[in-house]
């Protein structure tokens, strides 16, 4: 296939607003392509060559790409940079300049999809002292034979800026439309949730249809999207919602890990699909030693332990294990344990469709518990009083609260979904009106007084998975210590955006905008209707959104969460519903 056909489709998608129209464009395109090429096409439409959990990235720096464009079109680098300063996107710079060059070039060879995949793979794999040169050479080679639109997307892909707006959900819609029916859509989504590999799902459905999709199960090496919990404001409501009887487990305050224990080694994934194996080599090794089966996938919470007392330590301590350098020291200085709470697979058997009691039993049977490898403390609770007692013992053991889990026959592991089969209840709920929020930074305001010349406050947003938009809920200026204020530019400036990012919905205008990437944990006093914040606009009341009042940063940067895993707008609506509403007046929106 010619790469231009794909680039033209990207172009069409980019100029289309609605999800339905995008789905139709993609479905038609998918139907027409060679099935063997579909996998690459799907990855490329997300700006990648591999599934999300693949650790390596293309990541060419903007300046290197500009230099390559300059060489390709025979223009001084400074001129190309000038244009970039005006436009801001290396892709558009390439498009404008290549457009001019193209008219003057006599000989060019067809740029096929195969050539592009090969070229990009070579860029990704370039190593060593002259890796920059190698990357430039590969890109120049492709740009030489590219038309303007093709060049735009090549440069966006290599700089990690591919955003045509077609998210995973739209691609799944399009696959259903192209190769199955609307009714099959949930089954296709399940195949994605258990493999996190959109390319694999696309190839499977195109080649084997729905039978092959139904046969997709969890597999060692492909992370499974994690199951999530709903929340309720009191233990008695938790027990009632569970039908008067449920399991309760301690809710540990650490880092969630999904361990893929294979014959040849162990791989640990975070809940956002990053590879954490090098951060917890001791846990990986202990799991292998203590696992009685050849292969297994389990989940657990990694918690830091006080080296002398053996007490569990709060979350901040285990984050020392997440740094990139000095891991040997961290492994020595910060002892950890894994508290296992689920098993998804063992020796060829997909266990995600088994009930919670069956999985818990299988988990115990598949491991020799001891040392670093522990089970979560669990009790079957049959009344609110028993629940309160268990909660008190969880807090006394330095846990955050409890996780209630349904014992019903239908209590399967629902990959990628948040529901009432698991319900969390945390200590914070007793102190403030609401749970903590994990919010995404989308903008910043310059500080005044002591904070002059720095970012003084941040514009924070929740995520709406339906629309894919980040909607603002508060201006956050409390809870920052000096160290955090000083560290803010390093943390945030990579995401600086000259204009409001297209995925952000905001009325309040900050001094600078950021692409939504950084997630911060925030506590607050109250959720109120807001005339200025855009979350759940018009849902509770016309011409009003929901804002959170008196927000305070807890000091916790949730780098274990991707922006799409932040608190959702729907969660905020349901938390708002849980509050008592003495006054429903609009807040002034200043928080
Ligand atoms: P939250 O991050 O507040 O949404 O709470 C859900 C998280 O609690 C999960 O993703 C796990 O990381 C963590 N967790 C701690 N203990 C348990 C447990 N016993 N069962 C399930 N999740 C747990």
Coordinates of C-alpha atoms and ligand atoms in Angstrom, one line a residue:
X1 CA 0.0 0.0 0.0
X2 CA 1.2 3.5 -0.7
X3 CA 1.8 5.5 2.5
X4 CA 0.0 8.4 0.9
X5 CA -3.3 6.5 1.2
X6 CA -2.8 6.3 4.9
X7 CA -1.7 9.9 5.2
X8 CA -4.7 11.1 3.2
X9 CA -7.0 9.2 5.6
X10 CA -5.3 10.8 8.6
X11 CA -5.9 14.2 6.9
X12 CA -9.6 13.4 6.5
X13 CA -9.9 12.3 10.1
X14 CA -8.2 15.4 11.4
X15 CA -10.6 17.7 9.6
X16 CA -13.6 15.7 10.9
X17 CA -15.2 16.7 14.2
X18 CA -17.7 14.0 15.0
X19 CA -16.9 10.5 16.3
X20 CA -19.5 8.9 14.1
X21 CA -18.0 10.4 11.0
X22 CA -14.5 9.4 12.0
X23 CA -15.7 5.9 12.7
X24 CA -17.2 5.7 9.2
X25 CA -14.0 7.0 7.5
X26 CA -11.9 4.5 9.4
X27 CA -14.2 1.6 8.8
X28 CA -14.3 2.1 5.1
X29 CA -10.5 2.4 5.0
X30 CA -10.0 -0.7 7.2
X31 CA -12.2 -2.7 4.9
X32 CA -10.2 -1.8 1.8
X33 CA -6.7 -2.4 3.0
X34 CA -4.6 -5.6 2.8
X35 CA -5.3 -7.5 6.1
X36 CA -1.7 -8.1 6.7
X37 CA -1.0 -4.4 6.8
X38 CA -3.9 -3.6 9.2
X39 CA -1.8 -4.1 12.4
X40 CA 0.8 -1.5 11.3
X41 CA -1.9 0.9 10.1
X42 CA -3.7 0.8 13.5
X43 CA -0.5 1.4 15.4
X44 CA 0.5 4.2 13.1
X45 CA -2.9 5.9 13.5
X46 CA -1.9 6.3 17.2
X47 CA 1.6 7.5 16.3
X48 CA 3.2 4.2 17.2
X49 CA 4.8 1.1 15.9
X50 CA 3.8 -1.2 18.7
X51 CA 1.1 -1.6 21.4
X52 CA 1.0 1.0 24.2
X53 CA 2.9 -1.1 26.7
X54 CA 6.0 -1.4 24.4
X55 CA 8.7 0.5 26.3
X56 CA 10.6 2.1 23.4
X57 CA 9.5 5.3 21.8
X58 CA 10.4 7.0 18.5
X59 CA 11.0 10.3 20.3
X60 CA 13.1 12.4 17.9
X61 CA 13.7 15.9 19.3
X62 CA 12.0 18.7 17.4
X63 CA 15.3 20.4 16.5
X64 CA 16.7 17.2 15.0
X65 CA 13.6 16.9 12.8
X66 CA 13.9 20.6 11.8
X67 CA 17.5 20.0 10.8
X68 CA 16.5 17.0 8.7
X69 CA 13.8 19.1 7.0
X70 CA 16.3 21.8 6.3
X71 CA 18.7 19.4 4.7
X72 CA 16.0 17.7 2.7
X73 CA 14.7 20.9 1.2
X74 CA 18.1 22.6 1.0
X75 CA 17.3 25.6 3.2
X76 CA 19.3 27.2 6.0
X77 CA 18.4 25.7 9.3
X78 CA 17.8 29.2 10.8
X79 CA 15.0 29.8 8.3
X80 CA 13.3 26.5 9.0
X81 CA 13.5 27.3 12.8
X82 CA 12.0 30.7 12.2
X83 CA 9.0 29.1 10.5
X84 CA 8.8 26.6 13.4
X85 CA 8.7 29.5 15.9
X86 CA 5.7 30.9 14.0
X87 CA 3.8 27.6 13.5
X88 CA 4.9 25.5 16.5
X89 CA 4.5 22.1 14.9
X90 CA 7.3 20.5 13.0
X91 CA 4.7 18.5 11.0
X92 CA 3.2 21.7 9.5
X93 CA 6.7 23.1 8.9
X94 CA 7.5 20.0 6.8
X95 CA 4.2 20.2 5.0
X96 CA 4.8 23.8 3.9
X97 CA 8.4 23.4 2.8
X98 CA 8.0 19.9 1.2
X99 CA 5.1 21.3 -0.7
X100 CA 7.4 23.8 -2.3
X101 CA 10.2 21.3 -2.8
X102 CA 8.0 18.7 -4.4
X103 CA 7.3 20.9 -7.4
X104 CA 11.0 21.0 -8.2
X105 CA 11.9 17.3 -7.7
X106 CA 12.0 15.2 -10.8
X107 CA 12.8 11.8 -9.5
X108 CA 11.2 10.2 -6.6
X109 CA 10.5 6.6 -5.6
X110 CA 7.1 5.6 -4.2
X111 CA 6.9 5.8 -0.5
X112 CA 5.1 2.6 0.5
X113 CA 3.7 1.7 4.0
X114 CA 6.3 -1.0 4.2
X115 CA 9.1 1.4 3.6
X116 CA 7.7 3.8 6.2
X117 CA 7.5 1.0 8.8
X118 CA 11.0 -0.1 8.1
X119 CA 12.3 3.5 8.2
X120 CA 10.6 4.2 11.5
X121 CA 11.8 1.0 13.0
X122 CA 15.3 1.9 12.1
X123 CA 14.8 5.3 13.8
X124 CA 13.5 3.6 16.9
X125 CA 16.4 1.2 17.0
X126 CA 19.2 3.6 16.2
X127 CA 21.8 3.4 19.0
X128 CA 25.3 4.5 19.7
X129 CA 27.3 7.6 19.2
X130 CA 26.1 8.4 15.8
X131 CA 22.4 7.5 16.5
X132 CA 21.3 11.1 15.8
X133 CA 22.9 10.9 12.3
X134 CA 21.3 7.5 11.7
X135 CA 17.9 8.9 12.6
X136 CA 18.3 11.9 10.4
X137 CA 19.3 9.8 7.5
X138 CA 16.3 7.5 7.8
X139 CA 13.9 10.4 8.1
X140 CA 15.5 12.3 5.2
X141 CA 15.3 9.3 3.1
X142 CA 11.5 9.1 3.6
X143 CA 11.0 12.9 3.4
X144 CA 12.7 12.9 0.1
X145 CA 10.0 10.9 -1.5
X146 CA 7.1 12.3 0.5
X147 CA 4.4 14.7 -0.5
X148 CA 3.3 17.5 1.8
X149 CA 0.6 15.6 3.7
X150 CA 2.8 12.5 4.0
X151 CA 5.6 14.7 5.4
X152 CA 3.3 16.3 7.9
X153 CA 2.4 13.0 9.5
X154 CA 5.9 11.5 9.3
X155 CA 7.2 14.4 11.3
X156 CA 4.4 14.2 13.8
X157 CA 4.9 10.5 14.3
X158 CA 8.7 10.8 14.9
X159 CA 8.2 13.7 17.3
X160 CA 5.5 11.9 19.3
X161 CA 2.8 14.4 18.2
X162 CA 0.5 12.2 16.3
X163 CA -3.0 13.4 17.3
X164 CA -5.6 12.8 14.6
X165 CA -8.3 12.5 17.3
X166 CA -9.0 8.8 16.6
X167 CA -8.7 7.3 20.1
X168 CA -8.8 3.6 20.9
X169 CA -12.5 3.7 21.4
X170 CA -13.1 5.1 17.9
X171 CA -10.8 2.5 16.4
X172 CA -12.8 -0.3 18.2
X173 CA -16.0 1.2 16.8
X174 CA -14.5 1.2 13.4
X175 CA -13.3 -2.4 13.7
X176 CA -16.9 -3.4 14.7
X177 CA -18.3 -1.5 11.8
X178 CA -15.9 -2.9 9.3
X179 CA -15.7 -6.6 10.3
X180 CA -18.6 -7.3 12.6
X181 CA -21.8 -5.7 14.0
X182 CA -22.6 -3.1 16.6
X183 CA -23.7 -5.8 19.0
X184 CA -20.2 -7.3 18.9
X185 CA -18.6 -4.1 20.0
X186 CA -18.5 -5.1 23.8
X187 CA -16.8 -8.4 22.9
X188 CA -14.2 -6.6 20.8
X189 CA -13.6 -4.1 23.6
X190 CA -13.1 -7.0 26.0
X191 CA -10.4 -8.5 23.7
X192 CA -8.7 -5.1 23.8
X193 CA -9.0 -4.8 27.6
X194 CA -7.4 -8.2 28.2
X195 CA -4.5 -7.6 25.8
X196 CA -4.0 -3.8 25.7
X197 CA -3.0 -4.4 22.1
X198 CA -5.2 -2.7 19.6
X199 CA -3.1 -3.9 16.6
X200 CA -3.5 -7.5 17.7
X201 CA -7.3 -7.0 18.0
X202 CA -7.4 -5.4 14.6
X203 CA -5.4 -8.2 12.9
X204 CA -7.4 -10.9 14.7
X205 CA -10.8 -9.6 13.7
X206 CA -9.8 -8.9 10.1
X207 CA -8.3 -12.4 9.7
X208 CA -10.5 -14.6 11.9
X209 CA -13.7 -12.7 12.5
X210 CA -15.6 -12.7 15.8
X211 CA -14.8 -16.4 16.6
X212 CA -11.2 -15.5 16.8
X213 CA -11.9 -12.4 18.8
X214 CA -13.9 -14.4 21.3
X215 CA -11.0 -16.8 21.7
X216 CA -8.6 -14.0 22.7
X217 CA -7.7 -14.4 26.4
X218 CA -5.2 -13.0 28.7
X219 CA -1.7 -13.9 27.8
X220 CA 1.7 -13.7 29.6
X221 CA 3.5 -10.5 28.5
X222 CA 0.5 -8.5 27.4
X223 CA -0.8 -6.4 30.3
X224 CA -4.5 -6.7 31.2
X225 CA -6.3 -3.4 31.8
X226 CA -6.9 -3.2 35.5
X227 CA -10.3 -3.6 37.2
X228 CA -11.3 -0.6 39.3
X229 CA -13.5 0.1 42.3
X230 CA -16.5 2.4 42.8
X231 CA -16.7 4.3 46.1
X232 CA -19.5 4.8 48.7
X233 CA -19.5 7.3 51.6
X234 CA -20.1 4.9 54.5
X235 CA -19.4 1.3 55.5
X236 CA -23.1 0.6 56.0
X237 CA -23.8 1.7 52.4
X238 CA -21.0 -0.5 51.2
X239 CA -22.4 -3.6 53.0
X240 CA -26.0 -2.8 51.9
X241 CA -24.9 -2.4 48.3
X242 CA -23.2 -5.8 48.4
X243 CA -26.4 -7.4 49.6
X244 CA -25.5 -7.6 53.3
X245 CA -22.5 -9.9 52.8
X246 CA -19.1 -9.4 51.1
X247 CA -15.4 -9.9 51.4
X248 CA -13.4 -7.0 52.8
X249 CA -9.7 -6.6 52.2
X250 CA -7.3 -4.1 53.6
X251 CA -6.6 -1.3 51.1
X252 CA -2.8 -1.0 51.1
X253 CA -1.2 2.3 50.3
X254 CA 1.4 1.5 47.7
X255 CA 1.9 0.9 44.0
X256 CA -0.3 -1.5 42.1
X257 CA 1.6 -4.0 40.2
X258 CA 0.5 -6.6 37.7
X259 CA 3.0 -9.4 37.6
X260 CA 3.4 -11.7 34.6
X261 CA 5.3 -14.6 35.9
X262 CA 6.7 -16.6 32.9
X263 CA 8.8 -19.6 32.4
X264 CA 11.8 -17.5 31.5
X265 CA 11.3 -14.5 33.8
X266 CA 8.9 -12.1 35.4
X267 CA 7.6 -8.8 34.1
X268 CA 5.9 -6.2 36.3
X269 CA 3.5 -3.7 34.9
X270 CA 2.1 -0.6 36.5
X271 CA -1.5 0.3 36.2
X272 CA -0.6 2.6 33.3
X273 CA 1.2 -0.3 31.5
X274 CA 4.8 0.9 32.2
X275 CA 7.3 -1.8 32.8
X276 CA 8.3 -1.7 36.5
X277 CA 10.5 -4.8 36.6
X278 CA 13.7 -2.9 37.1
X279 CA 12.1 -1.0 40.0
X280 CA 11.2 -4.1 41.9
X281 CA 13.8 -6.8 41.0
X282 CA 13.5 -8.3 44.5
X283 CA 9.7 -8.7 44.2
X284 CA 10.1 -10.2 40.7
X285 CA 12.5 -12.8 41.9
X286 CA 10.5 -13.7 45.0
X287 CA 7.3 -14.1 43.0
X288 CA 9.1 -16.5 40.6
X289 CA 10.5 -18.5 43.5
X290 CA 7.2 -18.7 45.4
X291 CA 4.9 -19.3 42.4
X292 CA 4.0 -23.0 42.2
X293 CA 2.9 -23.0 38.6
X294 CA 5.0 -22.5 35.5
X295 CA 3.1 -19.3 34.5
X296 CA 0.8 -16.9 36.2
X297 CA -0.5 -13.4 36.1
X298 CA -1.3 -11.9 39.5
X299 CA -2.0 -8.4 40.9
X300 CA -0.9 -6.9 44.2
X301 CA 0.1 -3.8 45.9
X302 CA 3.8 -3.1 46.5
X303 CA 4.2 -1.4 49.9
X304 CA 7.4 -0.1 51.6
X305 CA 8.2 -1.6 54.9
X306 CA 10.2 0.0 57.7
X307 CA 13.5 -1.8 57.7
X308 CA 13.6 -2.2 61.5
X309 CA 10.1 -2.3 62.8
X310 CA 8.5 -4.1 59.8
X311 CA 5.6 -1.7 59.8
X312 CA 4.0 -0.6 56.6
X313 CA 5.0 2.9 55.4
X314 CA 3.0 5.4 53.5
X315 CA 3.0 5.6 49.7
X316 CA 5.7 8.3 49.5
X317 CA 8.3 5.8 50.7
X318 CA 7.6 3.2 47.9
X319 CA 7.9 6.0 45.3
X320 CA 11.7 6.0 46.0
X321 CA 11.6 2.8 44.0
X322 CA 10.3 4.6 40.9
X323 CA 13.4 6.6 40.2
X324 CA 15.4 5.9 37.1
X325 CA 18.9 6.0 38.7
X326 CA 20.4 4.6 41.9
X327 CA 18.1 1.6 41.9
X328 CA 20.6 -0.6 43.7
X329 CA 20.6 1.8 46.7
X330 CA 16.8 2.1 46.7
X331 CA 16.4 -1.7 46.6
X332 CA 18.8 -1.9 49.6
X333 CA 17.3 1.0 51.6
X334 CA 13.6 0.6 50.9
X335 CA 12.5 -2.9 51.6
X336 CA 9.1 -3.7 50.1
X337 CA 6.5 -6.4 50.1
X338 CA 3.8 -7.4 47.6
X339 CA 0.3 -7.9 49.0
X340 CA -1.4 -10.0 46.3
X341 CA -5.1 -9.6 45.8
X342 CA -6.0 -11.2 42.4
X343 CA -5.0 -13.9 39.9
X344 CA -5.9 -13.6 36.3
X345 CA -4.2 -16.5 34.7
X346 CA -2.3 -19.7 35.6
X347 CA -0.8 -22.4 33.5
X348 CA -2.8 -21.9 30.3
X349 CA -6.1 -21.0 32.1
X350 CA -7.7 -17.6 31.8
X351 CA -9.2 -16.9 35.2
X352 CA -10.8 -13.6 34.5
X353 CA -14.2 -15.2 34.1
X354 CA -14.0 -17.0 37.4
X355 CA -15.8 -15.5 40.5
X356 CA -13.9 -13.7 43.2
X357 CA -14.0 -16.6 45.8
X358 CA -12.7 -19.0 43.1
X359 CA -9.9 -16.6 42.1
X360 CA -8.9 -15.9 45.7
X361 CA -8.6 -19.7 46.4
X362 CA -6.6 -20.2 43.2
X363 CA -4.3 -17.4 44.2
X364 CA -3.6 -19.1 47.5
X365 CA -3.1 -22.4 45.9
X366 CA -0.6 -21.2 43.3
X367 CA 1.8 -19.6 45.7
X368 CA 3.9 -20.5 48.8
X369 CA 3.1 -17.4 50.8
X370 CA 5.9 -15.9 52.9
X371 CA 8.7 -13.4 52.9
X372 CA 8.1 -10.6 50.5
X373 CA 5.1 -12.3 49.0
X374 CA 2.0 -11.9 51.1
X375 CA -1.8 -12.1 50.6
X376 CA -4.0 -9.1 51.4
X377 CA -5.7 -9.5 54.8
X378 CA -9.3 -10.5 54.0
X379 CA -12.4 -11.2 56.0
X380 CA -16.0 -12.1 55.0
X381 CA -18.2 -9.5 56.6
X382 CA -21.9 -10.0 57.2
X383 CA -23.0 -6.8 58.9
X384 CA -22.1 -3.0 59.0
X385 CA -20.7 -3.5 62.5
X386 CA -18.3 -6.2 61.4
X387 CA -17.4 -3.9 58.5
X388 CA -16.6 -1.0 60.9
X389 CA -14.5 -3.3 63.0
X390 CA -12.5 -4.6 60.0
X391 CA -12.1 -1.0 58.8
X392 CA -10.7 0.0 62.2
X393 CA -8.2 -2.8 62.1
X394 CA -7.1 -1.8 58.6
X395 CA -6.4 1.7 59.8
X396 CA -4.6 0.4 62.9
X397 CA -2.4 -1.6 60.5
X398 CA -1.6 1.7 58.6
X399 CA -3.7 1.0 55.6
X400 CA -5.7 3.6 53.7
X401 CA -9.1 1.9 54.2
X402 CA -10.8 -1.2 52.9
X403 CA -11.8 -2.7 49.5
X404 CA -15.1 -4.5 49.6
X405 CA -15.4 -7.3 47.0
X406 CA -18.5 -9.0 45.9
X407 CA -18.8 -12.8 46.6
X408 CA -21.5 -13.3 44.0
X409 CA -21.1 -16.0 41.3
X410 CA -20.9 -13.1 38.7
X411 CA -18.0 -11.4 40.5
X412 CA -15.6 -11.9 37.6
X413 CA -12.5 -9.8 37.0
X414 CA -13.8 -7.0 34.8
X415 CA -10.7 -5.8 32.9
X416 CA -10.7 -2.1 32.3
X417 CA -13.9 -1.3 34.1
X418 CA -15.0 0.5 37.2
X419 CA -18.0 -1.0 38.9
X420 CA -19.7 -2.0 42.2
X421 CA -18.2 -5.5 42.2
X422 CA -15.4 -3.7 44.1
X423 CA -16.1 -0.8 46.4
X424 CA -13.5 1.3 48.2
X425 CA -13.9 3.1 51.4
X426 CA -11.0 5.3 52.7
X427 CA -10.1 7.0 55.8
X428 CA -10.2 10.4 54.0
X429 CA -13.9 10.0 53.6
X430 CA -14.3 10.6 57.3
X431 CA -12.3 13.8 57.4
X432 CA -13.7 15.7 54.4
X433 CA -16.8 15.5 52.4
X434 CA -15.2 13.7 49.6
X435 CA -12.5 11.3 48.5
X436 CA -9.2 12.6 47.1
X437 CA -9.2 13.5 43.5
X438 CA -6.5 12.7 40.9
X439 CA -6.6 15.7 38.7
X440 CA -4.7 16.7 35.5
X441 CA -2.7 19.9 35.2
X442 CA -3.9 21.8 32.1
X443 CA -2.6 25.3 32.8
X444 CA -0.7 27.5 35.2
X445 CA -1.0 31.0 36.6
X446 CA 2.2 33.0 37.4
X447 CA 2.5 33.7 41.1
X448 CA 2.6 37.0 43.0
X449 CA 4.4 38.1 46.1
X450 CA 6.6 35.3 47.4
X451 CA 5.8 33.2 44.3
X452 CA 6.6 36.0 41.8
X453 CA 8.4 34.6 38.7
X454 CA 7.2 31.1 39.4
X455 CA 4.0 29.2 38.8
X456 CA 1.8 30.1 41.7
X457 CA -1.4 28.1 40.9
X458 CA -2.5 25.5 38.5
X459 CA -5.6 24.9 36.5
X460 CA -6.8 21.4 37.1
X461 CA -9.1 19.1 35.2
X462 CA -11.0 15.8 35.4
X463 CA -11.3 13.4 32.4
X464 CA -14.4 12.5 30.5
X465 CA -13.8 9.1 28.8
X466 CA -16.9 9.5 26.6
X467 CA -15.7 12.7 24.9
X468 CA -12.0 12.2 25.5
X469 CA -12.0 15.8 26.9
X470 CA -10.3 17.2 30.0
X471 CA -12.8 19.5 31.8
X472 CA -11.6 22.0 34.5
X473 CA -12.7 21.7 38.1
X474 CA -10.5 24.0 40.1
X475 CA -7.7 26.5 40.4
X476 CA -5.2 24.9 42.7
X477 CA -2.9 27.1 44.8
X478 CA -2.6 25.4 48.2
X479 CA -0.4 22.6 49.5
X480 CA 2.7 23.5 47.5
X481 CA 5.9 23.5 49.5
X482 CA 9.0 25.4 48.4
X483 CA 10.6 22.3 46.9
X484 CA 7.5 21.6 44.8
X485 CA 7.2 25.2 43.7
X486 CA 10.8 25.0 42.5
X487 CA 10.3 21.7 40.8
X488 CA 7.1 22.7 39.0
X489 CA 8.8 23.9 35.7
X490 CA 10.8 20.7 35.4
X491 CA 7.6 18.7 36.0
X492 CA 5.4 20.6 33.7
X493 CA 7.2 22.5 31.0
X494 CA 7.7 19.6 28.6
X495 CA 4.0 19.9 28.1
X496 CA 3.8 23.6 27.4
X497 CA 1.4 24.5 24.7
X498 CA 1.1 27.9 23.0
X499 CA -2.7 27.6 22.7
X500 CA -5.4 25.7 24.6
X501 CA -4.8 22.0 23.7
X502 CA -7.7 20.6 21.7
X503 CA -8.5 18.0 24.3
X504 CA -9.1 20.7 27.0
X505 CA -12.4 22.3 27.7
X506 CA -12.0 25.4 29.8
X507 CA -13.5 28.8 30.3
X508 CA -10.9 30.0 32.8
X509 CA -7.8 31.2 30.9
X510 CA -4.5 30.5 32.6
X511 CA -1.2 32.3 31.8
X512 CA 0.2 29.2 30.2
X513 CA -1.5 26.0 28.9
X514 CA -0.2 22.5 29.2
X515 CA -1.0 19.3 27.3
X516 CA -2.7 17.1 29.8
X517 CA 0.0 14.8 31.1
X518 CA 0.7 15.4 34.8
X519 CA -1.7 14.0 37.5
X520 CA -1.7 15.4 41.0
X521 CA -3.6 14.2 44.0
X522 CA -5.9 16.8 45.5
X523 CA -8.2 16.9 48.5
X524 CA -11.0 19.3 48.8
X525 CA -13.8 20.4 51.1
X526 CA -16.8 20.3 48.8
X527 CA -18.0 19.9 45.2
X528 CA -20.2 22.8 44.2
X529 CA -22.0 24.1 41.1
X530 CA -19.7 26.5 39.2
X531 CA -20.3 29.1 36.6
X532 CA -16.7 28.9 35.3
X533 CA -15.6 25.3 35.6
X534 CA -16.6 23.1 32.7
X535 CA -16.8 19.6 34.3
X536 CA -20.2 18.1 33.7
X537 CA -21.4 21.3 32.2
X538 CA -25.2 21.4 32.2
X539 CA -25.5 18.0 33.8
X540 CA -26.8 19.1 37.2
X541 CA -27.9 22.5 36.2
X542 CA -28.1 24.5 33.0
X543 CA -25.3 26.9 32.4
X544 CA -23.3 25.5 35.3
X545 CA -20.5 22.9 35.7
X546 CA -19.1 21.3 38.8
X547 CA -16.1 22.8 40.6
X548 CA -14.3 21.7 43.8
X549 CA -13.8 24.1 46.6
X550 CA -10.8 24.7 48.8
X551 CA -8.6 22.2 46.9
X552 CA -5.3 21.3 48.4
X553 CA -2.4 19.4 46.9
X554 CA -1.6 16.4 49.0
X555 CA 2.1 16.3 47.9
X556 CA 1.5 13.2 45.8
X557 CA 2.3 13.4 42.1
X558 CA 0.4 10.4 40.7
X559 CA 3.0 9.4 38.1
X560 CA 1.5 5.9 38.3
X561 CA -1.6 7.3 36.6
X562 CA -1.9 8.4 33.0
X563 CA -4.1 11.5 32.4
X564 CA -6.9 9.2 31.1
X565 CA -6.8 7.4 34.5
X566 CA -7.5 10.6 36.4
X567 CA -10.7 11.1 38.3
X568 CA -13.5 11.1 35.8
X569 CA -16.2 13.7 35.4
X570 CA -18.8 11.0 36.1
X571 CA -17.1 10.2 39.4
X572 CA -17.3 13.9 40.3
X573 CA -21.0 13.9 39.5
X574 CA -21.6 10.9 41.6
X575 CA -19.5 12.3 44.5
X576 CA -21.6 15.5 44.2
X577 CA -24.7 13.4 44.5
X578 CA -23.3 11.8 47.7
X579 CA -22.9 15.2 49.5
X580 CA -25.8 16.7 51.3
X581 CA -26.9 19.9 49.5
X582 CA -27.9 22.5 52.0
X583 CA -27.1 25.3 49.6
X584 CA -27.2 24.8 45.9
X585 CA -26.1 28.3 45.0
X586 CA -23.3 28.8 42.6
X587 CA -19.8 29.3 44.1
X588 CA -17.9 32.3 42.8
X589 CA -15.7 30.0 40.9
X590 CA -12.6 31.5 42.3
X591 CA -11.2 28.3 43.7
Ligands
LIG1 P1 -7.7 4.3 44.0 O1 -6.3 4.4 43.5 O2 -8.0 5.2 45.2 O3 -8.8 4.4 42.9 O4 -7.9 2.9 44.7 C1 -7.8 1.7 43.9 C2 -6.4 1.1 44.1 O5 -6.2 0.6 45.4 C3 -6.1 -0.1 43.3 O6 -5.7 0.3 42.0 C4 -4.9 -0.7 44.0 O7 -3.7 0.0 43.6 C5 -5.1 -0.3 45.4 N1 -5.4 -1.4 46.4 C6 -4.9 -1.5 47.6 N2 -5.3 -2.6 48.2 C7 -6.1 -3.3 47.4 C8 -6.9 -4.5 47.5 N3 -6.9 -5.2 48.6 N4 -7.6 -4.8 46.4 C9 -7.6 -4.1 45.3 N5 -6.9 -2.9 45.1 C10 -6.2 -2.5 46.2

